[in-house]
PDB file of C-alpha atoms and ligand atoms in Angstrom:
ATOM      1  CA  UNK D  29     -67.076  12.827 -18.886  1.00 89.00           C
ATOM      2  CA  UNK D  30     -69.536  11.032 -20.826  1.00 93.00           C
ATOM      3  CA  UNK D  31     -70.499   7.270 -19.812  1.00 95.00           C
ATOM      4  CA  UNK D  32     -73.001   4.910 -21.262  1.00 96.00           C
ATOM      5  CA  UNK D  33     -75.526   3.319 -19.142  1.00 96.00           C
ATOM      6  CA  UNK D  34     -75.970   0.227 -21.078  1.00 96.00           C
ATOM      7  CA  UNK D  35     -78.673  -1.076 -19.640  1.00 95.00           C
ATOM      8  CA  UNK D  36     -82.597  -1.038 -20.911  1.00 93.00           C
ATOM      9  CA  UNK D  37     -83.964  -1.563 -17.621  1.00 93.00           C
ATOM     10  CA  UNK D  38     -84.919   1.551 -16.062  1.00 91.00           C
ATOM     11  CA  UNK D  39     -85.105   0.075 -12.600  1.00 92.00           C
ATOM     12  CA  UNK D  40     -80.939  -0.643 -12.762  1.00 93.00           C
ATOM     13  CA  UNK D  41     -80.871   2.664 -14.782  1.00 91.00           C
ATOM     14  CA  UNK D  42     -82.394   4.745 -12.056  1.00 92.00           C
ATOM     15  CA  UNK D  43     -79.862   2.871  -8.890  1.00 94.00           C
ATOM     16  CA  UNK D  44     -76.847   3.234 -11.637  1.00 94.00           C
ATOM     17  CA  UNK D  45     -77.562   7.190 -11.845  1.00 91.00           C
ATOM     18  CA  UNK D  46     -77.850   7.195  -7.909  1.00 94.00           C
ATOM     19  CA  UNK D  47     -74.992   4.846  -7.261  1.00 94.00           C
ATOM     20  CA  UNK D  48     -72.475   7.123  -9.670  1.00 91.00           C
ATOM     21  CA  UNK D  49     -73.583  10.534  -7.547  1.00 87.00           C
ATOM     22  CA  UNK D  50     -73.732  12.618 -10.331  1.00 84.00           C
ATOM     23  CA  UNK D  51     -69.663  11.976 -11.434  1.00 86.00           C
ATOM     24  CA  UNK D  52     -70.424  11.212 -15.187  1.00 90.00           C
ATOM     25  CA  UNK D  53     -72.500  12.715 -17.509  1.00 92.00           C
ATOM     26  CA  UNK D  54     -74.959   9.606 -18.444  1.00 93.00           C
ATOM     27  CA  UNK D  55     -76.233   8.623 -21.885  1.00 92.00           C
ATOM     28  CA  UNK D  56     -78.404   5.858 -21.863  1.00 90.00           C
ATOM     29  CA  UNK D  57     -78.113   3.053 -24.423  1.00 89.00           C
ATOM     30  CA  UNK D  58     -81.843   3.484 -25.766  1.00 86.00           C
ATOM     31  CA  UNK D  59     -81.346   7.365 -26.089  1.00 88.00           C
ATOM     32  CA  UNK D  60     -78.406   5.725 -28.783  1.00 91.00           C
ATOM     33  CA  UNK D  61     -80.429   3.765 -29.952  1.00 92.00           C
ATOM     34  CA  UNK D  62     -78.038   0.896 -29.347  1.00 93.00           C
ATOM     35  CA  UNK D  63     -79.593  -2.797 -29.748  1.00 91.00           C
ATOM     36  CA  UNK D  64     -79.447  -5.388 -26.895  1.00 92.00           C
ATOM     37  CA  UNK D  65     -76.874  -7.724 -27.976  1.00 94.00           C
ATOM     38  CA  UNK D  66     -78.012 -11.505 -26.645  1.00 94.00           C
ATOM     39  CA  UNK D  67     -76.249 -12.585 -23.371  1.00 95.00           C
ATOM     40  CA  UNK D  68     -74.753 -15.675 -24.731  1.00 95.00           C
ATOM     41  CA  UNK D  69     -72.104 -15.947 -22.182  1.00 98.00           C
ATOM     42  CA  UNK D  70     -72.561 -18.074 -18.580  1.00 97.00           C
ATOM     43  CA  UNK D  71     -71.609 -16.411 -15.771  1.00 98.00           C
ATOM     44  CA  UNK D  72     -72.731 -12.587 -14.782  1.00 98.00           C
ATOM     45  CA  UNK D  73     -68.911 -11.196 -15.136  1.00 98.00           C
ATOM     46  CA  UNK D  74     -69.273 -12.350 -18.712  1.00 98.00           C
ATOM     47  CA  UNK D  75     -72.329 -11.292 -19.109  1.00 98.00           C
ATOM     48  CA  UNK D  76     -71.441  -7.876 -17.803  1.00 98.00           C
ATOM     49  CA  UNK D  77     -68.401  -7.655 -19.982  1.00 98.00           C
ATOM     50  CA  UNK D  78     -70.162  -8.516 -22.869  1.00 98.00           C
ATOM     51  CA  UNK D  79     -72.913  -5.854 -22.621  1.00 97.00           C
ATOM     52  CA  UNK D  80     -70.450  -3.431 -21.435  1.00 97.00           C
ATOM     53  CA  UNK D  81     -68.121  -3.797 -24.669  1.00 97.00           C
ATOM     54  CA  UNK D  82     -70.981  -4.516 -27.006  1.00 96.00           C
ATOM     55  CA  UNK D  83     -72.207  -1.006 -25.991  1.00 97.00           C
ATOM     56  CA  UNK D  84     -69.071   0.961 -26.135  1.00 97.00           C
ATOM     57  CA  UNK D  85     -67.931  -0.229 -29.412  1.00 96.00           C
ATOM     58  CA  UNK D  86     -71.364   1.014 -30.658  1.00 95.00           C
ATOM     59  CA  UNK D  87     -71.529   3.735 -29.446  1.00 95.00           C
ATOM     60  CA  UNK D  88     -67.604   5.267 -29.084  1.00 96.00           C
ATOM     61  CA  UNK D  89     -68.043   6.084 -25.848  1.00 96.00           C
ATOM     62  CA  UNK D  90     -66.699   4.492 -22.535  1.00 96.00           C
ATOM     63  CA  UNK D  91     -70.135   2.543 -20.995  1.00 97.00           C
ATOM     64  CA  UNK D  92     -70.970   0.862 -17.978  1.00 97.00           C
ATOM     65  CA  UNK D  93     -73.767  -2.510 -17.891  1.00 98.00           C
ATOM     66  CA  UNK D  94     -74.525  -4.500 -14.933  1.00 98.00           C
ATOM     67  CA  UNK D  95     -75.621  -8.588 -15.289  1.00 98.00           C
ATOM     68  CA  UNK D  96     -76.939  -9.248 -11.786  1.00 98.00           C
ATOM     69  CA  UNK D  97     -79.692 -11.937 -10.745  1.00 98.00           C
ATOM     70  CA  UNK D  98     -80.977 -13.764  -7.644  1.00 98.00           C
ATOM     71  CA  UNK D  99     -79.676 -17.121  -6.618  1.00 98.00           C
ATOM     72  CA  UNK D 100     -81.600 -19.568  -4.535  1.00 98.00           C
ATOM     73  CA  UNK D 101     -79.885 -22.371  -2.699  1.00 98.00           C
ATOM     74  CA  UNK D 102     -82.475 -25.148  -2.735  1.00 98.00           C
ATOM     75  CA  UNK D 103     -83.021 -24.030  -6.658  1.00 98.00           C
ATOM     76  CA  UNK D 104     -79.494 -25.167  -7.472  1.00 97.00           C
ATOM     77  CA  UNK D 105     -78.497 -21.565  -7.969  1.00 98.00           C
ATOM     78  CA  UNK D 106     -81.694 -21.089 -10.205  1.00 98.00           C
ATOM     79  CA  UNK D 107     -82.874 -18.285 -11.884  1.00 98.00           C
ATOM     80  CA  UNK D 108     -79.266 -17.271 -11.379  1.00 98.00           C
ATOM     81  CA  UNK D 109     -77.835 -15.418 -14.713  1.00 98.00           C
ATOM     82  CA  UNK D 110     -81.514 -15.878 -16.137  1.00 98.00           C
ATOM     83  CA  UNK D 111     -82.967 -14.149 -13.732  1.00 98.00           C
ATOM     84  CA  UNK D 112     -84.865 -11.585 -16.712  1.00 97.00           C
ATOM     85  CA  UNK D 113     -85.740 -14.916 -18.928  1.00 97.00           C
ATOM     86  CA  UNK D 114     -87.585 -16.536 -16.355  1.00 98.00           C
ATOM     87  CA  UNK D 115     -89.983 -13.690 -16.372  1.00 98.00           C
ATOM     88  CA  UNK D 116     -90.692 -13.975 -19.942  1.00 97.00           C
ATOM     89  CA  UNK D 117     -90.766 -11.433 -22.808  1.00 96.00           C
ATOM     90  CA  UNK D 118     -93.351  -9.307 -21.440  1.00 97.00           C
ATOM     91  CA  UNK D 119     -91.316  -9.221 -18.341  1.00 96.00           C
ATOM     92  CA  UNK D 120     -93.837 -10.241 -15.828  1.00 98.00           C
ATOM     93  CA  UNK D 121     -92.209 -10.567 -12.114  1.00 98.00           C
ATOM     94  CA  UNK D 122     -95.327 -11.503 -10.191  1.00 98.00           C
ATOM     95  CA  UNK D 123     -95.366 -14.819 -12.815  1.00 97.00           C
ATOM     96  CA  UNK D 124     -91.401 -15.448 -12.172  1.00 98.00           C
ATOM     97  CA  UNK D 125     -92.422 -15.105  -8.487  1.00 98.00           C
ATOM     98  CA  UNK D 126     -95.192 -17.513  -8.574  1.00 98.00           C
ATOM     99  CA  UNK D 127     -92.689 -19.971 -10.079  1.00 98.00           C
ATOM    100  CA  UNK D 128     -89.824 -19.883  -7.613  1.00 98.00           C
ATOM    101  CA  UNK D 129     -92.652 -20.236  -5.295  1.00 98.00           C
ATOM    102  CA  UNK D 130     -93.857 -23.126  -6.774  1.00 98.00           C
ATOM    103  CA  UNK D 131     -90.430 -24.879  -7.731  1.00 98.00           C
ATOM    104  CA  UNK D 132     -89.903 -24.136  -3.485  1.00 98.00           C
ATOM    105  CA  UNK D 133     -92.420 -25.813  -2.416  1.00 98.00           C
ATOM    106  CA  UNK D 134     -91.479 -28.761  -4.811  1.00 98.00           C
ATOM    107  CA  UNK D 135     -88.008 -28.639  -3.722  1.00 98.00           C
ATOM    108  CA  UNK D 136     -89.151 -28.853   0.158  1.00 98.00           C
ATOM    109  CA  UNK D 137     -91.402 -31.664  -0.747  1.00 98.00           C
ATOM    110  CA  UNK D 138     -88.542 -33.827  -2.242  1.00 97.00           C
ATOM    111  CA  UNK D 139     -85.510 -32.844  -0.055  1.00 95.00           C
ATOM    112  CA  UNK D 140     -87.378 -31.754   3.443  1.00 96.00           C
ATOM    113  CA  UNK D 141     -83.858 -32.531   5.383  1.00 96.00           C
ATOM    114  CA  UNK D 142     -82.048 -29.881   3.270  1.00 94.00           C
ATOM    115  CA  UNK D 143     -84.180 -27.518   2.233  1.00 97.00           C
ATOM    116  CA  UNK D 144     -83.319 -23.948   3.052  1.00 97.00           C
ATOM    117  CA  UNK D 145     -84.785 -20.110   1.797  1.00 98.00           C
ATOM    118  CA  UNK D 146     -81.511 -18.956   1.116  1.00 98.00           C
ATOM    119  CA  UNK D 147     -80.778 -16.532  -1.490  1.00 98.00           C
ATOM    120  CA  UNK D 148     -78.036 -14.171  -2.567  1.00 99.00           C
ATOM    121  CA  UNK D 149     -78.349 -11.009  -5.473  1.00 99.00           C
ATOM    122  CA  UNK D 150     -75.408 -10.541  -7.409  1.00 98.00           C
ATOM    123  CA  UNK D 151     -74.440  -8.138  -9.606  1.00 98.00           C
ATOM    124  CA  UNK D 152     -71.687  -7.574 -11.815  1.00 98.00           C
ATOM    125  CA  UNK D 153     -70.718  -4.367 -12.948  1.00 98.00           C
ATOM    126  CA  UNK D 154     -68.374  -4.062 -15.969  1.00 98.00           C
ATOM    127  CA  UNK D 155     -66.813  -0.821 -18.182  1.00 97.00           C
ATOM    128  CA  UNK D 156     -65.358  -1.361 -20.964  1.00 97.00           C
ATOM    129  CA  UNK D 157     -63.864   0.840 -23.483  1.00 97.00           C
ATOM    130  CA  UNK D 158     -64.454   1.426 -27.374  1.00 97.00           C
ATOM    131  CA  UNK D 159     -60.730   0.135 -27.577  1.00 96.00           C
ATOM    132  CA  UNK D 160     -61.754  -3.044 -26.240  1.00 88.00           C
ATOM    133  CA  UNK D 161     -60.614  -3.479 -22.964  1.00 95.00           C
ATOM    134  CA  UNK D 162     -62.643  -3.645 -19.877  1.00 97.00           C
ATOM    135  CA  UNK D 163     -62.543  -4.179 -16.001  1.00 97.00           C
ATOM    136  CA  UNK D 164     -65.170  -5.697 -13.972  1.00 98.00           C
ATOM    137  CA  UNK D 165     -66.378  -5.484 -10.271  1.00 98.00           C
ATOM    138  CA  UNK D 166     -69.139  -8.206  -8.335  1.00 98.00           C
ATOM    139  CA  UNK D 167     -70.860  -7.205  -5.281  1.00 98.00           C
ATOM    140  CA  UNK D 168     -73.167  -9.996  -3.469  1.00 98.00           C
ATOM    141  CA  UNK D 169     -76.092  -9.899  -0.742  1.00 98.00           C
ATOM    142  CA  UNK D 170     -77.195 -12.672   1.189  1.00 98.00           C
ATOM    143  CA  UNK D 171     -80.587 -12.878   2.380  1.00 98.00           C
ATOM    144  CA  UNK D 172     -83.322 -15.247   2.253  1.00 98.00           C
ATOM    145  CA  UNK D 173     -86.733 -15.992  -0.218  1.00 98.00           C
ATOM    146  CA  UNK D 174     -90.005 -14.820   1.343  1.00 98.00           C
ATOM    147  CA  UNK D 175     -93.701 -14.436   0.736  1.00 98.00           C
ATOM    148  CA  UNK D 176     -93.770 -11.164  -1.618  1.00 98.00           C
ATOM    149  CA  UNK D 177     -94.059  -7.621   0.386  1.00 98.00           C
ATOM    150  CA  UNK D 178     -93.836  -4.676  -0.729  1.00 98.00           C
ATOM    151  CA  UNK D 179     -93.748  -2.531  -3.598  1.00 98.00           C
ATOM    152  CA  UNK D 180     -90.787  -0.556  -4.293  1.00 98.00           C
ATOM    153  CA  UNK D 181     -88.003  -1.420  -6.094  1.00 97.00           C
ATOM    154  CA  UNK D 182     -88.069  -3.660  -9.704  1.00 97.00           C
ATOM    155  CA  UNK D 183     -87.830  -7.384 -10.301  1.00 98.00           C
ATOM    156  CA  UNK D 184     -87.816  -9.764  -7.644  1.00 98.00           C
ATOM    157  CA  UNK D 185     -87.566  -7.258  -4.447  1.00 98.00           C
ATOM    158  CA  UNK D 186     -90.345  -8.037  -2.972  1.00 98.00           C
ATOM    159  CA  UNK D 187     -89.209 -11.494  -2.271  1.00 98.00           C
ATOM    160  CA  UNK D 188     -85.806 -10.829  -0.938  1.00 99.00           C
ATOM    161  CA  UNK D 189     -85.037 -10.211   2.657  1.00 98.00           C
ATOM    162  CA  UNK D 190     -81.667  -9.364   3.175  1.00 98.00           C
ATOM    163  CA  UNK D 191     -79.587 -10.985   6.060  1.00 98.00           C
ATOM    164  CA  UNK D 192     -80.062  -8.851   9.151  1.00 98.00           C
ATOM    165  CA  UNK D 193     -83.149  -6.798   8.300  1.00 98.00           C
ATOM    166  CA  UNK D 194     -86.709  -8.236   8.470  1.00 98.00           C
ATOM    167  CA  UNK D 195     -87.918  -6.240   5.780  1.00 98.00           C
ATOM    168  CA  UNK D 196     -87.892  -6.831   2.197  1.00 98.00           C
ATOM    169  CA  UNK D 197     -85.889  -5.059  -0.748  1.00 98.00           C
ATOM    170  CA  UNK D 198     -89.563  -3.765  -1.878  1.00 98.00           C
ATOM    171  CA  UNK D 199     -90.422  -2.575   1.415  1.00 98.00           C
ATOM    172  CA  UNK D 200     -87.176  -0.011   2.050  1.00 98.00           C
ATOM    173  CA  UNK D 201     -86.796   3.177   0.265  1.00 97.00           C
ATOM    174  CA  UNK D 202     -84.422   3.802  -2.652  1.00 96.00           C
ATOM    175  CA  UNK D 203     -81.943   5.600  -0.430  1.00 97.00           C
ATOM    176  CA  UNK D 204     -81.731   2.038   2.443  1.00 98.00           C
ATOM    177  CA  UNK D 205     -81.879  -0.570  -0.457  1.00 98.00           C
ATOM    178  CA  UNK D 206     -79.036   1.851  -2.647  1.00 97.00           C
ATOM    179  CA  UNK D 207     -76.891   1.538   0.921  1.00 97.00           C
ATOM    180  CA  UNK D 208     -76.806  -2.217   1.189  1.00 98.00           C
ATOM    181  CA  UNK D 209     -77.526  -3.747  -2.000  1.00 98.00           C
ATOM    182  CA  UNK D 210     -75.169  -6.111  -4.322  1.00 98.00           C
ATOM    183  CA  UNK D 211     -75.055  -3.430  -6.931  1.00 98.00           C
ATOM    184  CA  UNK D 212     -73.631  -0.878  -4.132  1.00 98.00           C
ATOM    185  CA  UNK D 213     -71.330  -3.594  -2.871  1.00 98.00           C
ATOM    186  CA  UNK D 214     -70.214  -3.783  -6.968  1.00 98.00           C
ATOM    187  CA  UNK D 215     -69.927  -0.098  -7.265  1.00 97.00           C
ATOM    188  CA  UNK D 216     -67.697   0.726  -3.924  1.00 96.00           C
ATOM    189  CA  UNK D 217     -65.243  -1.535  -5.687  1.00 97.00           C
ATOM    190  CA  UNK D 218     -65.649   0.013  -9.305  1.00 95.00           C
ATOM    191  CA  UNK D 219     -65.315   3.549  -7.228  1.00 92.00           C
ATOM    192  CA  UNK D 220     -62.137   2.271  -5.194  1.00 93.00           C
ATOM    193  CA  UNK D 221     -60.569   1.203  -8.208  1.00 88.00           C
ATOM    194  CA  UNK D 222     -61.555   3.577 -10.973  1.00 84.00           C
ATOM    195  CA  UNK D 223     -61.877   7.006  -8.853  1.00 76.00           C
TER     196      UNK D 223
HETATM  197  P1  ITT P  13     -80.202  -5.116 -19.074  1.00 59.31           P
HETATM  198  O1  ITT P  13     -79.551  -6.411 -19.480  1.00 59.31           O
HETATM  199  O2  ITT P  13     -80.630  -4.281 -20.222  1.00 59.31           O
HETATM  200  O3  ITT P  13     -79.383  -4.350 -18.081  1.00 59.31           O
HETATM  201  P2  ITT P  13     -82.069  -6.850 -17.726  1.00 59.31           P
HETATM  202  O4  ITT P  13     -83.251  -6.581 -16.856  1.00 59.31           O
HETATM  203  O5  ITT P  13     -82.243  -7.838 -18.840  1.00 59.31           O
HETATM  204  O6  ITT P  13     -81.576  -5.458 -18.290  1.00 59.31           O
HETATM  205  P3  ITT P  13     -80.163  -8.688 -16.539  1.00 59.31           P
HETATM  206  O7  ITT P  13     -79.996  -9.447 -17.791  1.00 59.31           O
HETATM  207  O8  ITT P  13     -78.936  -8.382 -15.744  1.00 59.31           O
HETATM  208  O9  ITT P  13     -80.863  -7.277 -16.811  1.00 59.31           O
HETATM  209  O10 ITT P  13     -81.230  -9.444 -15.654  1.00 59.31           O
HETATM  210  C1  ITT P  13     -81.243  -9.286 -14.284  1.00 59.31           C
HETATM  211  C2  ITT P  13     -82.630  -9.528 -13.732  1.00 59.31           C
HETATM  212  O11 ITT P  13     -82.468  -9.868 -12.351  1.00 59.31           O
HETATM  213  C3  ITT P  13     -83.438  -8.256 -13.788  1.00 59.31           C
HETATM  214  O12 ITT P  13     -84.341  -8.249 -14.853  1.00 59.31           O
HETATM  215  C4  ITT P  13     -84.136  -8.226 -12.452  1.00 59.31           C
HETATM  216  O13 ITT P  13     -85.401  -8.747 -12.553  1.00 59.31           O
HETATM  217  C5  ITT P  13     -83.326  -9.119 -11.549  1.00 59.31           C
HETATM  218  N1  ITT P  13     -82.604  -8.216 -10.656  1.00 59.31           N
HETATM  219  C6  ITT P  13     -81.341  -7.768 -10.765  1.00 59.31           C
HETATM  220  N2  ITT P  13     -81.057  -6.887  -9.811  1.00 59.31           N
HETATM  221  C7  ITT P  13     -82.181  -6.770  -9.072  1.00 59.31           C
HETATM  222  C8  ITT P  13     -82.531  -6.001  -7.954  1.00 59.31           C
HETATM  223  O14 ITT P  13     -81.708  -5.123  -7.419  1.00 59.31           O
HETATM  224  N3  ITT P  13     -83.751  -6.136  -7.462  1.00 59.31           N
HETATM  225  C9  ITT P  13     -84.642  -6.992  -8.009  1.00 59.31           C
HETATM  226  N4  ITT P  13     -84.405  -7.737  -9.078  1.00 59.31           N
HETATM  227  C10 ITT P  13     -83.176  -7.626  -9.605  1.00 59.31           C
END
């Protein structure tokens, strides 16, 4: 069976092919030559569903897209669902890093009583059909915002410590991060439901 990746990051491309273990056939959106629609919508299930549809009904297949992002607490939920915008259109992660960085240290300085590194990924995973209809699936880490380590992974990994591990995102393989990340959490329920 044939499934659309819609996605244009080849980070989330690359766990998306792992995460499905070979079960479709995978056509990315850029090998259709399918545009990026604009994420107009304000929450990542939206988002996902949005992507996912915009793709399908493009390109007459069934596709899959993920929205995800990382939340931090003491950020107000910030970059949140624009977790890509706030590195800019040349997509420059060590600059988004250097401002959550900086907007922490702010944040401590005004509210040191409740300040807290907390942090959660989420992603959203949604397929939709060229028909129109769709389902969608979340899957959410907790973890905490520290100095950047590592380099593995895409986007903000290598500020990310997940609860119960004191390494970061960037610093485990593909195979550890693929066994315990929000986007695996999203695709055991996309499996249960759709396998
Ligand atoms: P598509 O919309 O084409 O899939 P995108 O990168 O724009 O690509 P999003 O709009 O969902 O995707 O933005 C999510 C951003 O959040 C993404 O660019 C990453 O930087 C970050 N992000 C999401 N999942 C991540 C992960 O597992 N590790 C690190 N950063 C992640």
């Amino acid at each position: 069976d044939k499934l659309i990746a819609a996605t244009h990051n080849p980070g989330k491309a690359r766990e998306i092919d792992t995460l499905l273990g070979g079960r479709f056939e995978i056509v990315t959106a850029g090998s259709l030559n399918l545009p990026e629609p604009d994420e107009t919508e304000n929450s990542f299930v939206a988002n996902a569903i949005l992507k996912a549809r915009h793709a399908a009904v493009k390109g007459g297949l069934p596709a899959l897209a993920d929205d995800s992002g990382l939340s931090i607490a003491a950020l107000n939920g910030d970059p949140g669902i624009y977790s890509a915008r706030w590195a800019g259109p040349h997509k420059d992660f060590s600059r988004a890093m250097e401002i959550i960085h900086h907007k922490m240290v702010q944040a401590e300085v005004h509210n040191p009583d409740t300040f807290s590194t907390r942090a959660w990924f989420t992603s959203a995973l949604a397929v939709a059909w060229p028909e129109g209809h769709a389902c969608v699936f979340e899957g959410v880490v907790h973890g905490q915002i520290v100095a950047p380590r590592g380099d593995n992974g895409f986007g903000y990994d290598p500020i990310f410590q997940p609860d119960g591990y004191d390494i970061t995102f960037a610093e485990m393989d593909e195979a550890q991060k693929d066994s315990l990340s929000h986007r695996h959490l999203a695709f055991e329920r996309l499996k249960a439901f759709l396998f």
